[in-house]
Short mmCIF file of C-alpha atoms in Angstrom, two decimals:
data_model
loop_
_atom_site.label_atom_id
_atom_site.label_comp_id
_atom_site.label_asym_id
_atom_site.label_seq_id
_atom_site.Cartn_x
_atom_site.Cartn_y
_atom_site.Cartn_z
CA MET A 1040 129.85 80.21 91.32
CA LYS A 1041 128.29 79.97 87.88
CA SER A 1042 129.84 77.39 85.57
CA ILE A 1043 132.19 78.65 82.91
CA ARG A 1044 131.01 78.80 79.29
CA GLY A 1045 133.69 80.98 77.75
CA ILE A 1046 136.87 82.97 78.29
CA VAL A 1047 137.55 86.46 77.07
CA PHE A 1048 141.16 87.63 76.97
CA ASP A 1049 142.91 90.96 76.92
CA LEU A 1050 145.51 91.03 74.12
CA TYR A 1051 148.48 93.34 74.78
CA GLY A 1052 150.63 92.00 77.59
CA THR A 1053 148.17 89.20 78.39
CA LEU A 1054 148.26 86.84 75.39
CA TYR A 1055 150.95 88.69 73.42
CA ASP A 1056 154.30 89.89 74.70
CA VAL A 1057 155.04 93.55 74.07
CA ASP A 1058 158.75 93.12 74.85
CA SER A 1059 159.57 93.00 71.15
CA VAL A 1060 158.58 96.67 71.05
CA ALA A 1061 161.39 97.45 73.50
CA ARG A 1062 163.86 95.56 71.30
CA ALA A 1063 162.83 97.59 68.26
CA CYS A 1064 163.18 100.80 70.31
CA GLU A 1065 166.67 99.71 71.34
CA GLU A 1066 167.63 99.17 67.71
CA ALA A 1067 166.39 102.64 66.81
CA PHE A 1068 167.77 104.43 69.90
CA ALA A 1069 170.68 102.46 71.36
CA GLY A 1070 170.87 102.45 75.14
CA GLN A 1071 167.37 103.88 75.58
CA GLY A 1072 165.13 101.06 74.33
CA ASP A 1073 163.66 100.02 77.67
CA ALA A 1074 163.10 103.57 78.90
CA ILE A 1075 161.43 104.59 75.63
CA ALA A 1076 159.22 101.50 75.48
CA ARG A 1077 158.13 101.99 79.10
CA MET A 1078 157.24 105.68 78.65
CA TRP A 1079 155.60 104.94 75.30
CA ARG A 1080 153.38 102.23 76.82
CA GLN A 1081 152.50 104.48 79.78
CA LYS A 1082 151.56 107.38 77.48
CA GLN A 1083 149.66 105.04 75.16
CA LEU A 1084 147.45 103.97 78.08
CA GLU A 1085 147.13 107.56 79.34
CA TYR A 1086 145.98 108.75 75.94
CA THR A 1087 143.34 106.00 75.73
CA TRP A 1088 142.02 107.01 79.16
CA LEU A 1089 142.18 110.76 78.54
CA ARG A 1090 140.58 110.58 75.10
CA SER A 1091 137.83 108.34 76.46
CA LEU A 1092 137.10 110.85 79.24
CA MET A 1093 137.24 113.73 76.77
CA GLU A 1094 134.89 111.83 74.45
CA ARG A 1095 137.38 112.31 71.62
CA TYR A 1096 138.08 108.77 70.50
CA VAL A 1097 140.77 108.01 67.97
CA ASN A 1098 141.70 104.45 67.17
CA PHE A 1099 144.46 102.62 69.01
CA GLU A 1100 146.98 102.99 66.18
CA SER A 1101 146.59 106.77 66.29
CA ALA A 1102 146.89 106.91 70.08
CA THR A 1103 149.96 104.68 69.81
CA GLU A 1104 151.62 106.98 67.27
CA ASP A 1105 150.69 110.06 69.34
CA ALA A 1106 152.26 108.48 72.42
CA LEU A 1107 155.48 107.68 70.56
CA ARG A 1108 155.69 111.22 69.20
CA PHE A 1109 155.32 112.62 72.73
CA THR A 1110 157.85 110.15 74.15
CA CYS A 1111 160.52 111.04 71.62
CA ALA A 1112 159.87 114.79 72.03
CA ALA A 1113 160.13 114.46 75.81
CA ARG A 1114 163.50 112.73 75.47
CA GLY A 1115 164.80 115.11 72.83
CA LEU A 1116 164.96 112.43 70.13
CA ALA A 1117 164.31 113.05 66.45
CA LEU A 1118 161.65 110.74 65.04
CA ASP A 1119 161.13 110.75 61.28
CA ALA A 1120 158.08 109.34 59.53
CA PRO A 1121 159.67 106.00 58.53
CA ALA A 1122 160.87 105.39 62.12
CA LEU A 1123 157.41 106.27 63.47
CA ARG A 1124 155.83 103.76 61.09
CA ARG A 1125 158.44 101.08 61.74
CA LEU A 1126 158.21 101.32 65.54
CA SER A 1127 154.41 101.62 65.67
CA GLY A 1128 154.22 98.66 63.30
CA GLN A 1129 155.82 96.53 66.01
CA TYR A 1130 152.43 96.45 67.71
CA LEU A 1131 151.15 94.40 64.74
CA ARG A 1132 153.86 91.73 64.97
CA LEU A 1133 153.86 90.60 68.57
CA ASP A 1134 154.87 87.16 69.76
CA PRO A 1135 152.44 85.12 71.86
CA TYR A 1136 153.75 84.26 75.29
CA PRO A 1137 155.42 80.83 75.00
CA ASP A 1138 152.74 79.12 77.13
CA MET A 1139 149.85 80.70 75.24
CA PRO A 1140 149.14 78.27 72.34
CA ALA A 1141 149.11 75.17 74.56
CA ALA A 1142 146.94 76.82 77.20
CA LEU A 1143 144.38 77.93 74.63
CA ARG A 1144 144.39 74.50 73.00
CA ARG A 1145 143.43 72.90 76.33
CA LEU A 1146 140.59 75.38 76.87
CA LYS A 1147 139.38 74.96 73.30
CA ASP A 1148 139.44 71.17 73.60
CA ALA A 1149 137.29 71.49 76.71
CA GLY A 1150 134.59 73.10 74.57
CA LEU A 1151 134.90 76.63 75.89
CA ALA A 1152 134.23 79.66 73.67
CA LEU A 1153 137.34 81.85 73.43
CA GLY A 1154 137.51 85.52 72.54
CA ILE A 1155 139.74 88.57 72.63
CA VAL A 1156 138.52 92.02 73.68
CA SER A 1157 141.13 94.65 73.03
CA ASN A 1158 141.74 98.38 72.81
CA GLY A 1159 143.26 97.61 69.41
CA SER A 1160 141.34 98.24 66.22
CA HIS A 1161 139.78 95.36 64.29
CA ASN A 1162 142.70 95.63 61.90
CA SER A 1163 145.33 95.47 64.66
CA ILE A 1164 143.75 92.53 66.45
CA GLY A 1165 143.28 90.66 63.19
CA GLN A 1166 146.90 91.19 62.13
CA VAL A 1167 148.40 90.21 65.49
CA VAL A 1168 146.36 87.01 65.62
CA ALA A 1169 146.97 86.11 61.97
CA ASN A 1170 150.70 86.90 62.08
CA SER A 1171 151.06 84.48 64.98
CA GLY A 1172 149.03 81.74 63.33
CA MET A 1173 146.46 81.70 66.12
CA ASN A 1174 143.22 82.18 64.18
CA TRP A 1175 142.15 78.62 65.06
CA ALA A 1176 141.81 79.56 68.73
CA PHE A 1177 139.26 82.37 68.74
CA ASP A 1178 135.52 82.43 68.25
CA GLU A 1179 135.33 86.21 68.65
CA LEU A 1180 137.80 89.04 68.03
CA ILE A 1181 136.26 92.08 69.69
CA SER A 1182 137.55 95.63 69.26
CA VAL A 1183 136.61 98.74 71.23
CA GLU A 1184 136.20 100.37 67.81
CA GLU A 1185 132.59 99.21 67.91
CA VAL A 1186 131.82 101.38 70.94
CA GLN A 1187 134.38 104.18 70.26
CA VAL A 1188 135.63 104.27 73.82
CA PHE A 1189 138.55 102.46 75.46
CA LYS A 1190 138.80 100.21 78.52
CA PRO A 1191 137.87 100.42 81.37
CA HIS A 1192 134.58 102.00 80.22
CA LYS A 1193 131.79 99.53 80.89
CA LYS A 1194 130.56 99.75 77.29
CA VAL A 1195 133.62 97.65 76.38
CA TYR A 1196 132.86 94.89 78.86
CA LEU A 1197 129.19 94.93 77.88
CA LEU A 1198 130.20 94.57 74.23
CA ALA A 1199 132.36 91.58 75.15
CA GLU A 1200 129.51 89.94 77.07
CA ASN A 1201 127.11 90.43 74.17
CA ARG A 1202 129.51 89.18 71.53
CA MET A 1203 130.50 86.11 73.58
CA GLY A 1204 126.82 85.22 73.87
CA HIS A 1205 126.88 84.08 77.50
CA PRO A 1206 125.93 85.96 80.68
CA ARG A 1207 128.88 87.70 82.35
CA ALA A 1208 128.65 85.38 85.36
CA ASN A 1209 129.42 82.46 83.05
CA LEU A 1210 132.43 84.15 81.45
CA VAL A 1211 135.98 84.37 82.74
CA PHE A 1212 137.84 87.56 81.91
CA VAL A 1213 141.62 87.16 81.72
CA SER A 1214 143.97 90.15 81.82
CA SER A 1215 147.51 90.90 82.96
CA ASN A 1216 146.54 94.51 83.71
CA GLY A 1217 145.35 94.95 87.28
CA TRP A 1218 143.14 97.93 86.42
CA ASP A 1219 141.51 96.01 83.54
CA ALA A 1220 140.96 92.94 85.72
CA SER A 1221 139.51 95.17 88.46
CA ALA A 1222 137.06 96.91 86.15
CA ALA A 1223 136.00 93.59 84.60
CA SER A 1224 135.37 92.15 88.06
CA LEU A 1225 133.29 95.15 89.14
CA PHE A 1226 131.35 94.73 85.88
CA GLY A 1227 130.45 91.19 86.92
CA PHE A 1228 132.76 88.85 85.02
CA ARG A 1229 134.57 86.06 86.81
CA VAL A 1230 138.16 87.28 86.67
CA CYS A 1231 141.57 85.64 86.49
CA TRP A 1232 144.45 88.11 86.78
CA VAL A 1233 147.68 86.95 85.10
CA ASN A 1234 150.09 88.69 87.44
CA ARG A 1235 153.41 87.82 85.80
CA ALA A 1236 155.31 90.58 87.60
CA ASN A 1237 153.95 89.67 91.04
CA ALA A 1238 152.74 93.26 91.38
CA PRO A 1239 150.32 94.55 94.01
CA LEU A 1240 146.75 94.96 92.79
CA ASP A 1241 145.67 98.47 91.82
CA GLU A 1242 143.60 100.05 94.59
CA LEU A 1243 140.34 100.45 92.69
CA GLY A 1244 137.97 98.76 95.10
CA ALA A 1245 137.79 95.38 93.37
CA THR A 1246 138.38 91.85 94.63
CA LEU A 1247 139.58 89.37 92.01
CA GLU A 1248 138.46 85.77 92.06
CA GLN A 1249 141.78 84.28 90.97
CA VAL A 1250 145.39 85.39 90.53
CA VAL A 1251 147.89 83.28 88.60
CA PRO A 1252 151.50 83.72 87.46
CA ASP A 1253 151.04 82.62 83.83
CA LEU A 1254 148.64 81.30 81.19
CA GLY A 1255 149.33 77.65 81.99
CA ALA A 1256 148.18 78.23 85.56
CA MET A 1257 145.18 80.12 84.20
CA ALA A 1258 144.12 77.09 82.15
CA ASP A 1259 144.70 74.77 85.13
CA TRP A 1260 142.41 76.92 87.27
CA VAL A 1261 139.66 77.26 84.64
CA LEU A 1262 139.63 73.50 83.99
CA SER A 1263 139.46 72.77 87.73
CA GLN A 1264 136.23 74.71 88.13
CA PRO A 1265 132.96 72.75 88.41
CA MET B 531 139.39 137.02 70.52
CA LYS B 532 136.75 137.66 73.11
CA SER B 533 137.79 139.97 75.94
CA ILE B 534 138.73 138.36 79.21
CA ARG B 535 136.29 138.56 82.13
CA GLY B 536 137.76 135.98 84.47
CA ILE B 537 140.48 133.41 85.06
CA VAL B 538 140.00 129.89 86.31
CA PHE B 539 143.03 128.07 87.69
CA ASP B 540 143.98 124.49 88.27
CA LEU B 541 145.32 124.04 91.82
CA TYR B 542 147.83 121.17 92.21
CA GLY B 543 151.08 122.01 90.46
CA THR B 544 149.66 125.16 88.90
CA LEU B 545 149.08 127.59 91.81
CA TYR B 546 150.45 125.35 94.56
CA ASP B 547 153.76 123.50 94.56
CA VAL B 548 153.51 119.78 95.27
CA ASP B 549 157.27 119.49 95.94
CA SER B 550 156.67 119.57 99.69
CA VAL B 551 155.06 116.15 99.28
CA ALA B 552 158.37 114.76 98.00
CA ARG B 553 160.17 116.25 101.02
CA ALA B 554 157.74 114.54 103.40
CA CYS B 555 158.20 111.25 101.51
CA GLU B 556 161.97 111.65 101.86
CA GLU B 557 161.62 112.13 105.63
CA ALA B 558 159.51 108.97 105.86
CA PHE B 559 161.56 106.85 103.42
CA ALA B 560 165.12 108.19 103.22
CA GLY B 561 166.69 108.04 99.78
CA GLN B 562 163.39 107.26 98.02
CA GLY B 563 161.42 110.48 98.47
CA ASP B 564 161.50 111.67 94.87
CA ALA B 565 160.78 108.25 93.39
CA ILE B 566 157.87 107.68 95.77
CA ALA B 567 156.37 111.12 95.23
CA ARG B 568 156.62 110.72 91.44
CA MET B 569 154.97 107.28 91.39
CA TRP B 570 152.36 108.43 93.91
CA ARG B 571 151.42 111.46 91.79
CA GLN B 572 151.27 109.30 88.65
CA LYS B 573 149.03 106.71 90.33
CA GLN B 574 146.88 109.44 91.87
CA LEU B 575 146.14 110.80 88.39
CA GLU B 576 145.64 107.30 86.96
CA TYR B 577 143.12 106.46 89.66
CA THR B 578 141.15 109.66 88.99
CA TRP B 579 141.02 108.78 85.27
CA LEU B 580 140.24 105.10 85.78
CA ARG B 581 137.55 105.70 88.40
CA SER B 582 135.96 108.36 86.20
CA LEU B 583 135.86 105.94 83.27
CA MET B 584 134.54 103.17 85.52
CA GLU B 585 131.88 105.56 86.87
CA ARG B 586 133.04 104.72 90.39
CA TYR B 587 133.92 108.11 91.81
CA VAL B 588 135.59 108.43 95.18
CA ASN B 589 136.81 111.79 96.39
CA PHE B 590 140.34 113.01 95.76
CA GLU B 591 141.53 112.29 99.31
CA SER B 592 140.50 108.64 98.94
CA ALA B 593 142.14 108.31 95.51
CA THR B 594 145.26 109.92 96.97
CA GLU B 595 145.40 107.45 99.85
CA ASP B 596 144.74 104.53 97.48
CA ALA B 597 147.60 105.69 95.26
CA LEU B 598 150.01 105.92 98.19
CA ARG B 599 149.04 102.45 99.41
CA PHE B 600 149.74 101.03 95.94
CA THR B 601 153.02 102.93 95.64
CA CYS B 602 154.37 101.64 98.96
CA ALA B 603 153.22 98.09 98.19
CA ALA B 604 154.90 98.22 94.77
CA ARG B 605 158.16 99.32 96.39
CA GLY B 606 157.93 96.81 99.24
CA LEU B 607 157.61 99.51 101.91
CA ALA B 608 155.54 99.16 105.07
CA LEU B 609 153.02 101.97 105.50
CA ASP B 610 151.17 102.18 108.80
CA ALA B 611 148.00 104.20 109.34
CA PRO B 612 149.70 107.21 110.97
CA ALA B 613 152.22 107.46 108.11
CA LEU B 614 149.42 107.21 105.55
CA ARG B 615 147.55 110.05 107.26
CA ARG B 616 150.68 112.18 107.71
CA LEU B 617 151.83 111.85 104.10
CA SER B 618 148.36 112.25 102.58
CA GLY B 619 147.86 115.29 104.81
CA GLN B 620 150.72 116.98 102.95
CA TYR B 621 148.26 117.64 100.13
CA LEU B 622 146.39 120.00 102.50
CA ARG B 623 149.44 122.11 103.37
CA LEU B 624 150.97 123.10 100.07
CA ASP B 625 152.97 126.25 99.46
CA PRO B 626 151.91 128.60 96.69
CA TYR B 627 154.54 129.10 94.00
CA PRO B 628 156.58 132.16 95.02
CA ASP B 629 155.25 134.26 92.13
CA MET B 630 151.61 133.31 92.75
CA PRO B 631 150.37 135.93 95.28
CA ALA B 632 151.73 138.92 93.31
CA ALA B 633 150.42 137.59 89.99
CA LEU B 634 146.93 137.07 91.40
CA ARG B 635 146.98 140.52 93.07
CA ARG B 636 147.63 142.15 89.67
CA LEU B 637 144.77 140.23 88.02
CA LYS B 638 142.45 140.99 90.92
CA ASP B 639 143.30 144.71 90.80
CA ALA B 640 142.43 144.67 87.10
CA GLY B 641 138.89 143.69 88.05
CA LEU B 642 138.99 140.09 86.81
CA ALA B 643 137.00 137.34 88.51
CA LEU B 644 139.33 134.60 89.80
CA GLY B 645 138.48 131.00 90.55
CA ILE B 646 139.97 127.58 91.18
CA VAL B 647 138.61 124.39 89.62
CA SER B 648 140.25 121.33 91.10
CA ASN B 649 140.03 117.58 91.39
CA GLY B 650 140.31 118.17 95.14
CA SER B 651 137.27 118.02 97.38
CA HIS B 652 135.68 121.21 98.70
CA ASN B 653 137.40 120.48 101.99
CA SER B 654 140.85 120.04 100.40
CA ILE B 655 140.62 123.17 98.26
CA GLY B 656 139.34 125.21 101.18
CA GLN B 657 142.14 124.06 103.47
CA VAL B 658 144.93 124.61 100.94
CA VAL B 659 143.72 128.13 100.18
CA ALA B 660 143.09 129.04 103.85
CA ASN B 661 146.39 127.55 105.08
CA SER B 662 148.25 129.75 102.60
CA GLY B 663 146.31 132.91 103.49
CA MET B 664 144.99 133.31 99.94
CA ASN B 665 141.23 133.52 100.55
CA TRP B 666 141.24 137.17 99.45
CA ALA B 667 142.11 136.18 95.89
CA PHE B 668 139.27 133.90 94.84
CA ASP B 669 135.66 134.55 93.91
CA GLU B 670 134.93 130.86 93.33
CA LEU B 671 136.43 127.64 94.71
CA ILE B 672 135.06 124.88 92.49
CA SER B 673 135.41 121.17 93.23
CA VAL B 674 134.71 118.22 90.96
CA GLU B 675 132.77 116.83 93.93
CA GLU B 676 129.73 118.63 92.54
CA VAL B 677 129.76 116.52 89.37
CA GLN B 678 131.31 113.32 90.84
CA VAL B 679 133.75 112.88 88.00
CA PHE B 680 137.36 114.05 87.60
CA LYS B 681 139.12 116.10 84.92
CA PRO B 682 139.27 115.96 81.95
CA HIS B 683 135.55 115.08 81.73
CA LYS B 684 133.72 118.00 80.17
CA LYS B 685 131.24 118.13 83.06
CA VAL B 686 134.09 119.65 85.10
CA TYR B 687 134.81 122.43 82.62
CA LEU B 688 131.10 123.12 82.19
CA LEU B 689 130.75 123.40 85.96
CA ALA B 690 133.61 125.90 86.01
CA GLU B 691 132.04 127.98 83.24
CA ASN B 692 128.69 128.06 85.03
CA ARG B 693 130.14 128.92 88.40
CA MET B 694 132.36 131.69 87.00
CA GLY B 695 129.29 133.23 85.40
CA HIS B 696 130.88 134.21 82.08
CA PRO B 697 130.85 132.43 78.71
CA ARG B 698 133.82 130.11 78.18
CA ALA B 699 135.15 132.31 75.37
CA ASN B 700 135.54 135.13 77.92
CA LEU B 701 137.38 132.97 80.44
CA VAL B 702 141.05 132.04 80.55
CA PHE B 703 141.85 128.58 81.88
CA VAL B 704 145.30 128.27 83.46
CA SER B 705 146.92 124.90 84.13
CA SER B 706 150.41 123.45 84.34
CA ASN B 707 149.13 120.07 83.16
CA GLY B 708 149.29 119.75 79.39
CA TRP B 709 146.41 117.26 79.27
CA ASP B 710 144.21 119.53 81.42
CA ALA B 711 145.08 122.58 79.30
CA SER B 712 144.36 120.55 76.14
CA ALA B 713 140.95 119.39 77.33
CA ALA B 714 140.03 122.90 78.48
CA SER B 715 141.01 124.32 75.09
CA LEU B 716 138.94 121.72 73.22
CA PHE B 717 136.05 122.61 75.54
CA GLY B 718 136.28 126.23 74.38
CA PHE B 719 138.13 128.17 77.08
CA ARG B 720 140.95 130.49 76.17
CA VAL B 721 143.94 128.63 77.59
CA CYS B 722 147.27 129.61 79.07
CA TRP B 723 149.55 126.63 79.78
CA VAL B 724 152.09 127.22 82.55
CA ASN B 725 154.83 124.98 81.21
CA ARG B 726 157.42 125.27 83.99
CA ALA B 727 159.30 122.15 82.92
CA ASN B 728 159.47 123.17 79.25
CA ALA B 729 157.83 119.86 78.36
CA PRO B 730 156.34 118.94 74.99
CA LEU B 731 152.58 119.25 74.78
CA ASP B 732 150.59 116.04 75.18
CA GLU B 733 149.42 114.77 71.77
CA LEU B 734 145.68 115.05 72.32
CA GLY B 735 144.73 117.08 69.28
CA ALA B 736 144.55 120.50 70.94
CA THR B 737 146.19 123.81 70.11
CA LEU B 738 146.80 126.09 73.08
CA GLU B 739 146.48 129.85 72.74
CA GLN B 740 149.39 130.75 75.02
CA VAL B 741 152.30 128.98 76.74
CA VAL B 742 154.27 130.67 79.53
CA PRO B 743 157.05 129.59 81.90
CA ASP B 744 155.51 130.90 85.14
CA LEU B 745 152.59 132.72 86.75
CA GLY B 746 154.20 136.17 86.41
CA ALA B 747 154.36 135.69 82.64
CA MET B 748 150.78 134.41 82.73
CA ALA B 749 149.62 137.68 84.36
CA ASP B 750 151.68 139.73 81.89
CA TRP B 751 149.98 138.00 78.98
CA VAL B 752 146.45 138.27 80.39
CA LEU B 753 146.88 141.97 81.12
CA SER B 754 148.26 142.59 77.62
CA GLN B 755 145.07 141.29 75.98
CA PRO B 756 142.57 143.83 74.59
#
């Protein structure tokens, strides 16, 4: 194995917890928060994949709002403009997972370059990182906006490799999404899948180098590598 | 509007009912048939989108088997090789919707060219159509196999236009999938969305020319056009 020079992280669900979105949905639509948040997240991903295939990119904020509009329509719920803005705005104020700051500090102290590559726009990524006081951790904040196509298109992983400035074999890609981890592995990154839910791996033909339950275990594994 | 020369249909869920798959799942896993079939169908679509974006095409039968393996693993269910083959084989023996043969007979008698364009392989499409005794209806059976990418990539719609032999503005595209209907409309087909479930339209930036509840109403509309 090639020695590790840097780590590139997925953002939503990997470094930052999207559960606060469900809480905001529950406040807006009592008794339906979890169901709405789950369908919203599913549709949000679907729209990124469909628009990428259709070659009709819109930024992540737009896809997120589109997905919420569909979700509310499908459940027969009225959604006015202020509620749309308030709920979509939750994606800008996410909490880091509790073990995230300490894990990144250890990697940073070991001299590794750290980056985020996300479906989010530059603006979204910047706000999430700044709102959580984590700017100190990252050398690169990389948005798919630069290539106008969403994950798992290989242009995104190639952009991440180029921006991180090390060959893909010297970079670890960390994601909690099995499909994202799979695509990154097939691209040629070393991959660590943060499988918090102990889910089976998506059947996309990839083998992942490492699977861990949380970010602390991710840091342990990275720092144990020669 | 340009006059209509031919109609090109989606297969799964549009002309042919996939409910028999849920019944087979129920026989294999009592009490969980609907939930399994729903997750399986969702994963099947996801895998076609993800593999298309990853430029790692496998045929529809393989993606279907992969999706069933994931679904059973996610639900903690054992799936042996005979069960995998038996359940996946359900996608080759689908019933047409009850109103399908009469609707297609009326369109055929009006002199319109009829075709299917499907994510299924040539083999799958051929078997479904032959098993239901519907070979008489179709001038063209078109599989994404020829372009090695799944819907909604525009290569698929372009293939359909070329094979049908009429300009897209003279062809009606019929699908029960809102995302498929949306992509076909943005491509330039005239589109009739068979919205059996009375669902909201996916928020992908498309406007559809016509929405109908079933295939009989689809034929009524087509035959009413100048």
